[in-house]
Amino acid sequence: MLFATWNVNSLNARIERVTEWLEDVQPDVCCLQETKMADAAFPALRFKELGYDSVHVGEGRWNGVAILSRVGLEDAQFEFGTELSTDARIVGATCDGVKTYSVYVPNGRALDDDHYQFKLRWLAELKELLAKDLEAGVEVIVAGDWNVAREDRDVWDVEAFENSTHVTDAERNAIQELVDLGLVDVFRQEHDVEKLYSYYDYQAGRFHKREGMRIDYLLASEKLAEKSELNLVDRNARKGTKPSDHAPVLTYFG
DNA sequence: ATGGTCGATGGTCGA
């Protein structure tokens, strides 16, 4: 099973790139973030024509998450806890027996911003949700834009992030607590490398200069993670006409 | 020298 996650930064602006990419890469399951559209505008029929069932949680201008699957999509979950469902940032479904979540973690904006505290509460509530799934023995994959660089090597210049979100101990600990539940960062399991990022700011030629961050990743329950054979970031999808500022991240389960 | 990139918007805000 080929499993992907991609922050598309507006599905309206990206629909041609996304459909082209799906036809080319043909992931079995694809989690999308930042669709920036209302549910009524979500192009489910277009995805159906490509062979994908889909679920979407949207709100219009901002946020918005989806799951596309061509290997079955059951038990869709649209509503979660108080913090989790404040915005359209999480949707769940079972795909080929795997409990799948597409997540768009709050950015945090600045350390003294209320949004940063919201980010930490959001991640704490996600931990409670995932703990229940894992205690029940369900195979789980949580894929998305975490807005947290787990290690210093996951940002191009950690000194540029002093007093900034995305790299603080509190944020990293929040992700580590998810890992400690029994989830594996499958990309990092395979690649002990630096300078492989999933996100590059549009500004200042960051992509060209390879100045990015690894903030998009897939966390898989341990049995599932053992089957992960291939992990990659599709840098090509960050190139060309009207790219998202994020590249898709993929894992193949044998 | 200035603005610097995008997207949704039609106010600027969010990333």
PDB file of C-alpha atoms (C1' of nucleotides) in Angstrom, chain A residues 10 12-14 61-62 104 107 109 202-203 242, chain B residues 4-15:
ATOM      1  CA  SER A  10      -5.662  25.539  -1.409  1.00  0.00           C
ATOM      2  CA  ASN A  12      -8.860  25.206  -5.700  1.00  0.00           C
ATOM      3  CA  ALA A  13      -5.510  26.697  -6.640  1.00  0.00           C
ATOM      4  CA  ARG A  14      -3.902  23.257  -6.827  1.00  0.00           C
ATOM      5  CA  ARG A  61     -11.157  30.233   3.851  1.00  0.00           C
ATOM      6  CA  TRP A  62      -8.671  28.387   5.991  1.00  0.00           C
ATOM      7  CA  TYR A 104      -3.254  19.889  10.025  1.00  0.00           C
ATOM      8  CA  ASN A 107       0.828  26.757  13.212  1.00  0.00           C
ATOM      9  CA  ARG A 109       2.219  31.820  14.894  1.00  0.00           C
ATOM     10  CA  TYR A 202       7.728  30.613  -1.289  1.00  0.00           C
ATOM     11  CA  GLN A 203       9.879  33.599  -0.386  1.00  0.00           C
ATOM     12  CA  LYS A 242       1.923  26.943  -9.249  1.00  0.00           C
TER      13      LYS A 242
ATOM     14  C1'  DG B   4      10.740  40.577  -1.573  1.00  0.00           C
ATOM     15  C1'  DT B   5       5.517  34.655  -2.184  1.00  0.00           C
ATOM     16  C1'  DC B   6       1.260  32.972  -2.242  1.00  0.00           C
ATOM     17  C1'  DG B   7      -3.940  32.291  -1.352  1.00  0.00           C
ATOM     18  C1'  DA B   8      -8.561  33.945  -0.233  1.00  0.00           C
ATOM     19  C1'  DT B   9     -10.255  38.203  -0.039  1.00  0.00           C
ATOM     20  C1'  DG B  10     -12.212  42.419  -1.575  1.00  0.00           C
ATOM     21  C1'  DG B  11     -10.886  44.565   5.219  1.00  0.00           C
ATOM     22  C1'  DT B  12      -5.783  42.415   5.434  1.00  0.00           C
ATOM     23  C1'  DC B  13      -4.708  38.008   7.564  1.00  0.00           C
ATOM     24  C1'  DG B  14      -2.525  33.634   7.623  1.00  0.00           C
ATOM     25  C1'  DA B  15       1.311  30.850   6.502  1.00  0.00           C
TER      26       DA B  15
END
